[in-house]
């Protein structure tokens, strides 16, 4: 008997799960209000005042579709990074671009290499397009470049995903190791080098924008969601060789970028003073999260991102109890999804008032668990 509606066998086989439970959904499900939103690696510091002014100024143009070629933003990014506009693709956040890359490269059943416990939205796209995820465990809470390369070779994988700095652990590699990894890959393997947290990364950890621009099998992705404080605007970009980047035009949603989001991103790029200032505030918030964790007998891990992974010294059940317990106090945080990373909780850099709430609630939650 045929079931209706008829979906593709792949769609019919997919689990009907929601990959991320958002803070709004948690509020609805648990009847609790989020008072400190420090779980989704957004930036509570928000975008620059100049960006908000631009959004207000341009709001009246909302009746117009956006330029489907995103020309102005590509040109501004090219000027900033010393590349050409044709090296860029603009998307609705990195999340959108990840889906498009998987669509461009993967046919059902093909192996895709990533790290066990790495950014789950990538896995969501691979599963949704029928790829076969093959994973490498983290080593010392870092993605294991050597093992990733070995698995790519063993599987003859057409796609490998790697984030530097990494989510959920906040760890990072030096630029030299990253470029060596990219250059060692078979030319038949596409690398997604996800640099969502490049703005908060330490000196020497992000290869120069042109360091890999000769390689057709490398796409680097970045976003305005993190340090630029524009997660709700959904603006991400990828860069690579003009030939590789042009392939996105075959499948992307050409009118997908919201007009005001592009204006906001342009204004954000133009206000680098604010970026410098906010990166300083993110670092200060990281230090404070680490100090709060230490004061409570927990171990903060070094971080190159806008969050801190904190080792609870116990297992995933204990970390989950902390996450749930903090939410009882209105403090929304998250945790890695997979062992052994899930012995940690993950706290996003937030405003001092948010971290005050975290500082107040954490000892109470830990006491209740003893
Ligand atoms: C590694 C990584 N890549 C991509 C994203 C999503 O970026 P965007 O908001 O541009 O879709 C995140 C967000 O948490 C992330 O941690």
Short mmCIF file of C-alpha atoms and ligand atoms in Angstrom, two decimals:
data_model
loop_
_atom_site.label_atom_id
_atom_site.label_comp_id
_atom_site.label_asym_id
_atom_site.label_seq_id
_atom_site.Cartn_x
_atom_site.Cartn_y
_atom_site.Cartn_z
CA UNK A 1 0.00 0.00 0.00
CA UNK A 2 1.32 3.44 -0.85
CA UNK A 3 1.37 5.91 2.00
CA UNK A 4 0.19 9.44 1.29
CA UNK A 5 1.51 12.00 1.01
CA UNK A 6 4.23 10.26 -0.93
CA UNK A 7 7.67 11.45 0.19
CA UNK A 8 10.98 10.37 -1.30
CA UNK A 9 12.29 7.19 0.36
CA UNK A 10 15.03 9.36 1.91
CA UNK A 11 12.59 11.90 3.37
CA UNK A 12 10.31 9.11 4.57
CA UNK A 13 13.24 7.43 6.33
CA UNK A 14 14.35 10.53 8.24
CA UNK A 15 13.51 10.77 11.94
CA UNK A 16 10.99 13.48 12.77
CA UNK A 17 13.21 15.08 15.38
CA UNK A 18 13.93 18.75 15.95
CA UNK A 19 17.72 19.12 15.79
CA UNK A 20 17.90 22.06 18.20
CA UNK A 21 15.47 22.89 20.96
CA UNK A 22 15.56 26.68 21.09
CA UNK A 23 15.27 28.76 24.26
CA UNK A 24 11.76 29.83 23.21
CA UNK A 25 10.69 26.18 22.97
CA UNK A 26 12.21 25.46 26.39
CA UNK A 27 10.25 28.38 27.84
CA UNK A 28 7.03 27.01 26.36
CA UNK A 29 7.70 23.40 27.35
CA UNK A 30 8.79 24.10 30.91
CA UNK A 31 6.71 27.19 31.65
CA UNK A 32 9.87 29.06 32.62
CA UNK A 33 11.16 32.45 31.48
CA UNK A 34 14.73 32.85 30.22
CA UNK A 35 16.37 35.66 32.19
CA UNK A 36 19.95 35.11 31.01
CA UNK A 37 20.21 33.92 27.40
CA UNK A 38 23.74 32.52 27.42
CA UNK A 39 23.31 29.18 25.68
CA UNK A 40 23.21 29.64 21.93
CA UNK A 41 26.54 31.43 21.34
CA UNK A 42 24.74 34.56 20.25
CA UNK A 43 26.15 37.91 21.26
CA UNK A 44 24.19 39.53 24.07
CA UNK A 45 26.27 42.64 23.41
CA UNK A 46 24.27 43.04 20.20
CA UNK A 47 25.37 44.75 17.01
CA UNK A 48 27.01 48.18 16.84
CA UNK A 49 24.74 51.20 17.43
CA UNK A 50 25.65 52.24 13.88
CA UNK A 51 24.16 48.97 12.63
CA UNK A 52 20.91 49.51 14.50
CA UNK A 53 20.75 53.05 13.09
CA UNK A 54 21.21 51.69 9.57
CA UNK A 55 18.45 49.12 10.04
CA UNK A 56 16.10 51.89 11.23
CA UNK A 57 17.12 54.16 8.38
CA UNK A 58 16.61 51.48 5.73
CA UNK A 59 13.42 49.96 7.20
CA UNK A 60 11.22 51.79 4.70
CA UNK A 61 12.86 49.88 1.84
CA UNK A 62 11.54 46.57 3.15
CA UNK A 63 9.00 46.40 0.29
CA UNK A 64 11.86 45.74 -2.16
CA UNK A 65 13.43 42.37 -2.82
CA UNK A 66 17.15 42.30 -2.19
CA UNK A 67 19.77 42.35 -4.94
CA UNK A 68 19.88 38.62 -5.79
CA UNK A 69 23.60 38.88 -6.53
CA UNK A 70 24.37 40.46 -3.14
CA UNK A 71 26.86 42.58 -5.01
CA UNK A 72 27.48 45.28 -2.40
CA UNK A 73 28.17 42.83 0.39
CA UNK A 74 30.48 40.71 -1.75
CA UNK A 75 32.39 43.84 -2.78
CA UNK A 76 32.70 45.01 0.83
CA UNK A 77 33.91 41.60 1.99
CA UNK A 78 36.38 41.43 -0.89
CA UNK A 79 37.80 44.83 0.03
CA UNK A 80 38.07 43.86 3.68
CA UNK A 81 39.74 40.47 3.07
CA UNK A 82 41.83 41.43 0.07
CA UNK A 83 40.05 39.05 -2.30
CA UNK A 84 37.70 39.52 -5.28
CA UNK A 85 33.88 39.72 -5.14
CA UNK A 86 33.72 36.53 -7.23
CA UNK A 87 35.44 34.65 -4.41
CA UNK A 88 32.32 35.06 -2.23
CA UNK A 89 28.94 33.44 -1.80
CA UNK A 90 26.42 34.97 0.59
CA UNK A 91 23.92 32.81 2.45
CA UNK A 92 21.31 32.78 5.17
CA UNK A 93 23.88 32.08 7.83
CA UNK A 94 26.62 29.47 7.63
CA UNK A 95 23.88 26.93 8.32
CA UNK A 96 22.37 27.61 4.89
CA UNK A 97 25.74 27.38 3.16
CA UNK A 98 26.52 24.06 4.85
CA UNK A 99 23.34 22.57 3.37
CA UNK A 100 24.19 23.91 -0.08
CA UNK A 101 27.72 22.51 0.00
CA UNK A 102 26.43 19.08 0.98
CA UNK A 103 23.92 19.29 -1.88
CA UNK A 104 26.67 20.21 -4.33
CA UNK A 105 29.01 17.42 -3.30
CA UNK A 106 27.15 14.48 -1.78
CA UNK A 107 25.01 11.80 -3.35
CA UNK A 108 23.12 9.32 -1.14
CA UNK A 109 25.43 6.83 0.54
CA UNK A 110 28.63 8.83 0.09
CA UNK A 111 30.89 9.12 3.14
CA UNK A 112 31.27 12.48 4.86
CA UNK A 113 33.99 12.95 7.48
CA UNK A 114 33.54 15.04 10.60
CA UNK A 115 34.40 14.86 14.30
CA UNK A 116 32.22 13.00 16.78
CA UNK A 117 30.32 15.70 18.65
CA UNK A 118 31.18 18.55 16.25
CA UNK A 119 28.67 21.15 15.03
CA UNK A 120 25.40 19.17 14.69
CA UNK A 121 23.70 21.32 12.04
CA UNK A 122 26.25 20.04 9.55
CA UNK A 123 25.27 16.46 10.42
CA UNK A 124 21.62 17.40 10.04
CA UNK A 125 22.24 18.47 6.44
CA UNK A 126 24.32 15.37 5.65
CA UNK A 127 21.59 13.10 6.99
CA UNK A 128 18.90 15.08 5.19
CA UNK A 129 20.67 14.62 1.87
CA UNK A 130 21.45 10.94 2.41
CA UNK A 131 25.18 11.18 3.10
CA UNK A 132 26.86 8.69 5.41
CA UNK A 133 28.57 10.34 8.38
CA UNK A 134 31.88 8.85 9.44
CA UNK A 135 33.46 10.38 12.51
CA UNK A 136 36.69 10.80 14.37
CA UNK A 137 36.72 11.32 18.15
CA UNK A 138 38.17 14.52 19.58
CA UNK A 139 41.64 14.21 21.02
CA UNK A 140 42.34 16.24 24.16
CA UNK A 141 39.12 18.19 23.48
CA UNK A 142 40.39 19.29 20.07
CA UNK A 143 39.45 18.07 16.63
CA UNK A 144 42.08 15.54 15.57
CA UNK A 145 43.51 16.74 12.24
CA UNK A 146 45.72 13.72 11.71
CA UNK A 147 42.90 11.25 12.30
CA UNK A 148 40.51 13.26 10.11
CA UNK A 149 43.00 13.13 7.26
CA UNK A 150 43.53 9.40 7.73
CA UNK A 151 39.78 8.76 7.67
CA UNK A 152 39.31 10.89 4.56
CA UNK A 153 41.93 8.78 2.80
CA UNK A 154 40.56 5.49 4.08
CA UNK A 155 36.99 6.30 3.04
CA UNK A 156 37.94 8.25 -0.09
CA UNK A 157 35.47 10.77 1.27
CA UNK A 158 34.36 13.57 -1.04
CA UNK A 159 33.65 15.95 1.88
CA UNK A 160 35.20 16.76 5.25
CA UNK A 161 33.99 19.32 7.78
CA UNK A 162 36.18 21.03 10.32
CA UNK A 163 35.59 24.12 12.50
CA UNK A 164 38.47 26.29 13.67
CA UNK A 165 37.91 27.46 16.38
CA UNK A 166 35.64 24.62 17.34
CA UNK A 167 32.13 24.43 18.69
CA UNK A 168 31.30 22.93 21.25
CA UNK A 169 34.72 22.83 22.96
CA UNK A 170 36.08 26.28 22.06
CA UNK A 171 39.45 24.76 21.12
CA UNK A 172 41.55 25.78 18.11
CA UNK A 173 44.53 24.97 15.93
CA UNK A 174 47.32 27.22 14.67
CA UNK A 175 47.04 28.54 11.12
CA UNK A 176 50.03 26.51 9.91
CA UNK A 177 48.44 23.21 10.93
CA UNK A 178 45.19 24.18 9.25
CA UNK A 179 46.81 25.08 5.95
CA UNK A 180 48.96 21.93 6.05
CA UNK A 181 45.82 19.86 6.61
CA UNK A 182 44.00 21.53 3.70
CA UNK A 183 46.97 21.04 1.37
CA UNK A 184 47.39 17.39 2.35
CA UNK A 185 43.81 16.52 1.39
CA UNK A 186 43.19 14.69 -1.88
CA UNK A 187 42.02 17.17 -4.52
CA UNK A 188 38.85 15.08 -4.80
CA UNK A 189 37.90 15.90 -1.20
CA UNK A 190 36.10 19.17 -0.51
CA UNK A 191 37.02 20.80 2.81
CA UNK A 192 34.54 22.99 4.64
CA UNK A 193 36.67 25.09 6.95
CA UNK A 194 34.09 26.64 9.27
CA UNK A 195 35.43 29.86 10.77
CA UNK A 196 32.27 31.02 12.55
CA UNK A 197 34.42 32.19 15.47
CA UNK A 198 37.31 33.71 13.53
CA UNK A 199 36.84 37.18 15.05
CA UNK A 200 37.41 35.96 18.61
CA UNK A 201 40.28 33.60 17.77
CA UNK A 202 43.80 34.31 19.01
CA UNK A 203 46.47 35.77 16.76
CA UNK A 204 48.05 33.12 14.54
CA UNK A 205 45.13 30.69 14.55
CA UNK A 206 43.30 31.82 11.40
CA UNK A 207 45.11 31.43 8.05
CA UNK A 208 45.27 34.62 5.98
CA UNK A 209 42.23 35.07 3.73
CA UNK A 210 44.35 34.29 0.67
CA UNK A 211 46.25 31.37 2.23
CA UNK A 212 44.09 28.68 0.60
CA UNK A 213 42.42 30.68 -2.14
CA UNK A 214 44.22 28.71 -4.85
CA UNK A 215 42.55 25.45 -3.77
CA UNK A 216 39.27 24.65 -5.59
CA UNK A 217 38.48 22.03 -2.95
CA UNK A 218 38.33 24.43 0.00
CA UNK A 219 35.38 26.58 1.10
CA UNK A 220 35.80 28.71 4.20
CA UNK A 221 32.64 29.88 5.97
CA UNK A 222 32.14 32.87 8.26
CA UNK A 223 29.19 34.63 9.83
CA UNK A 224 27.78 37.87 11.19
CA UNK A 225 25.99 35.88 13.92
CA UNK A 226 28.75 35.81 16.50
CA UNK A 227 31.05 38.76 17.24
CA UNK A 228 29.06 41.06 14.93
CA UNK A 229 25.95 40.33 17.01
CA UNK A 230 23.54 39.68 14.13
CA UNK A 231 22.40 36.07 14.65
CA UNK A 232 18.77 36.98 13.98
CA UNK A 233 19.65 38.64 10.68
CA UNK A 234 21.01 35.35 9.27
CA UNK A 235 24.00 36.51 7.25
CA UNK A 236 26.85 34.17 6.50
CA UNK A 237 29.40 33.98 3.71
CA UNK A 238 31.69 31.49 2.12
CA UNK A 239 34.86 32.13 0.18
CA UNK A 240 36.94 30.05 -2.17
CA UNK A 241 38.03 29.98 -5.79
CA UNK A 242 35.70 31.81 -8.17
CA UNK A 243 34.99 28.56 -10.01
CA UNK A 244 33.95 26.66 -6.89
CA UNK A 245 31.94 29.54 -5.49
CA UNK A 246 30.02 30.01 -8.74
CA UNK A 247 28.54 26.50 -8.32
CA UNK A 248 26.36 27.81 -5.49
CA UNK A 249 24.46 29.88 -8.05
CA UNK A 250 23.10 26.66 -9.55
CA UNK A 251 21.16 25.73 -6.44
CA UNK A 252 20.96 28.61 -3.96
CA UNK A 253 17.83 30.56 -3.09
CA UNK A 254 18.66 33.68 -5.09
CA UNK A 255 16.15 35.88 -3.30
CA UNK A 256 16.78 34.35 0.11
CA UNK A 257 18.84 37.10 1.72
CA UNK A 258 16.65 39.59 3.56
CA UNK A 259 17.30 43.15 2.42
CA UNK A 260 17.69 44.65 5.90
CA UNK A 261 20.05 41.85 6.89
CA UNK A 262 22.40 42.72 4.06
CA UNK A 263 22.26 46.40 5.03
CA UNK A 264 23.02 45.44 8.63
CA UNK A 265 26.00 43.32 7.57
CA UNK A 266 27.38 46.13 5.42
CA UNK A 267 27.10 48.57 8.31
CA UNK A 268 28.69 46.05 10.68
CA UNK A 269 31.68 45.57 8.37
CA UNK A 270 32.11 49.33 8.18
CA UNK A 271 32.28 49.67 11.96
CA UNK A 272 35.47 47.81 12.85
CA UNK A 273 35.99 49.95 15.96
CA UNK A 274 32.90 48.37 17.45
CA UNK A 275 34.15 44.90 16.54
CA UNK A 276 37.42 45.51 18.38
CA UNK A 277 35.52 46.80 21.38
CA UNK A 278 33.07 43.90 21.49
CA UNK A 279 35.80 41.28 21.08
CA UNK A 280 37.40 42.80 24.19
CA UNK A 281 34.11 42.49 26.04
CA UNK A 282 33.69 38.89 24.88
CA UNK A 283 37.17 38.06 26.20
CA UNK A 284 36.36 39.69 29.53
CA UNK A 285 33.14 37.67 29.71
CA UNK A 286 35.07 34.47 28.96
CA UNK A 287 37.43 35.24 31.81
CA UNK A 288 34.54 35.85 34.14
CA UNK A 289 32.79 32.60 33.15
CA UNK A 290 36.07 30.79 33.80
CA UNK A 291 36.43 32.46 37.21
CA UNK A 292 32.86 31.58 38.19
CA UNK A 293 33.42 27.97 37.13
CA UNK A 294 36.68 27.72 39.06
CA UNK A 295 35.13 29.25 42.17
CA UNK A 296 32.56 26.47 42.04
CA UNK A 297 35.09 23.66 41.72
CA UNK A 298 34.62 23.18 37.97
CA UNK A 299 37.31 23.40 35.27
CA UNK A 300 36.95 25.91 32.43
CA UNK A 301 38.60 24.92 29.14
CA UNK A 302 40.61 27.50 27.18
CA UNK A 303 38.40 29.13 24.54
CA UNK A 304 38.94 30.94 21.24
CA UNK A 305 35.20 31.52 20.77
CA UNK A 306 32.38 33.52 22.32
CA UNK A 307 31.63 30.74 24.82
CA UNK A 308 33.43 28.64 27.40
CA UNK A 309 33.14 24.88 27.76
CA UNK A 310 33.37 24.00 31.44
CA UNK A 311 34.40 20.51 32.52
CA UNK A 312 32.12 19.35 35.33
CA UNK A 313 34.46 16.47 36.20
CA UNK A 314 31.52 14.07 35.98
CA UNK A 315 29.42 12.59 33.16
CA UNK A 316 26.75 13.70 30.73
CA UNK A 317 23.94 13.06 33.18
CA UNK A 318 25.52 15.38 35.72
CA UNK A 319 26.12 18.08 33.10
CA UNK A 320 22.51 17.71 31.93
CA UNK A 321 21.30 18.14 35.51
CA UNK A 322 23.28 21.40 35.76
CA UNK A 323 21.84 22.66 32.46
CA UNK A 324 18.29 21.81 33.55
CA UNK A 325 18.87 23.15 37.06
CA UNK A 326 20.18 26.49 35.78
CA UNK A 327 17.10 26.84 33.60
CA UNK A 328 14.98 26.61 36.76
CA UNK A 329 16.68 29.89 37.67
CA UNK A 330 16.06 31.35 34.23
CA UNK A 331 19.65 30.79 33.09
CA UNK A 332 19.70 29.21 29.62
CA UNK A 333 22.94 27.40 28.74
CA UNK A 334 23.69 24.33 26.63
CA UNK A 335 26.07 21.37 26.65
CA UNK A 336 27.84 19.19 24.08
CA UNK A 337 25.69 16.31 22.84
CA UNK A 338 28.14 13.41 22.76
CA UNK A 339 30.43 11.61 25.25
CA UNK A 340 33.06 12.35 26.42
CA UNK A 341 32.48 16.00 25.48
CA UNK A 342 29.15 15.97 27.30
CA UNK A 343 30.90 15.98 30.66
CA UNK A 344 31.03 19.73 29.97
CA UNK A 345 28.52 22.52 30.07
CA UNK A 346 28.81 25.37 27.57
CA UNK A 347 28.22 28.97 28.58
CA UNK A 348 28.10 31.84 26.06
CA UNK A 349 29.79 35.17 26.72
CA UNK A 350 27.07 37.54 27.90
CA UNK A 351 26.42 40.89 29.47
CA UNK A 352 27.61 41.38 33.05
CA UNK A 353 23.97 41.17 34.23
CA UNK A 354 23.58 37.76 32.55
CA UNK A 355 26.75 36.47 34.17
CA UNK A 356 25.58 37.83 37.53
CA UNK A 357 22.55 35.53 37.24
CA UNK A 358 24.80 32.62 36.26
CA UNK A 359 27.10 33.34 39.21
CA UNK A 360 24.16 33.46 41.58
CA UNK A 361 22.44 30.31 40.31
CA UNK A 362 25.39 27.94 39.74
CA UNK A 363 26.30 27.28 43.40
CA UNK A 364 22.63 26.72 44.25
CA UNK A 365 22.25 24.20 41.43
CA UNK A 366 25.47 22.38 42.37
CA UNK A 367 24.41 22.26 46.03
CA UNK A 368 21.04 20.79 45.06
CA UNK A 369 22.84 18.03 43.11
CA UNK A 370 25.14 16.99 45.95
C1 LIG B 1 30.78 26.13 14.22
C2 LIG B 1 29.54 26.87 13.85
N1 LIG B 1 29.24 27.02 12.55
C3 LIG B 1 28.14 27.69 12.17
C4 LIG B 1 27.26 28.22 13.11
C5 LIG B 1 26.01 28.89 12.63
O1 LIG B 1 26.28 30.09 12.03
P1 LIG B 1 25.13 30.92 11.34
O2 LIG B 1 24.38 31.65 12.39
O3 LIG B 1 25.86 31.83 10.42
O4 LIG B 1 24.24 29.96 10.60
C6 LIG B 1 27.53 28.07 14.47
C7 LIG B 1 26.59 28.62 15.47
O5 LIG B 1 26.58 28.28 16.62
C8 LIG B 1 28.70 27.38 14.84
O6 LIG B 1 29.00 27.18 16.12
#
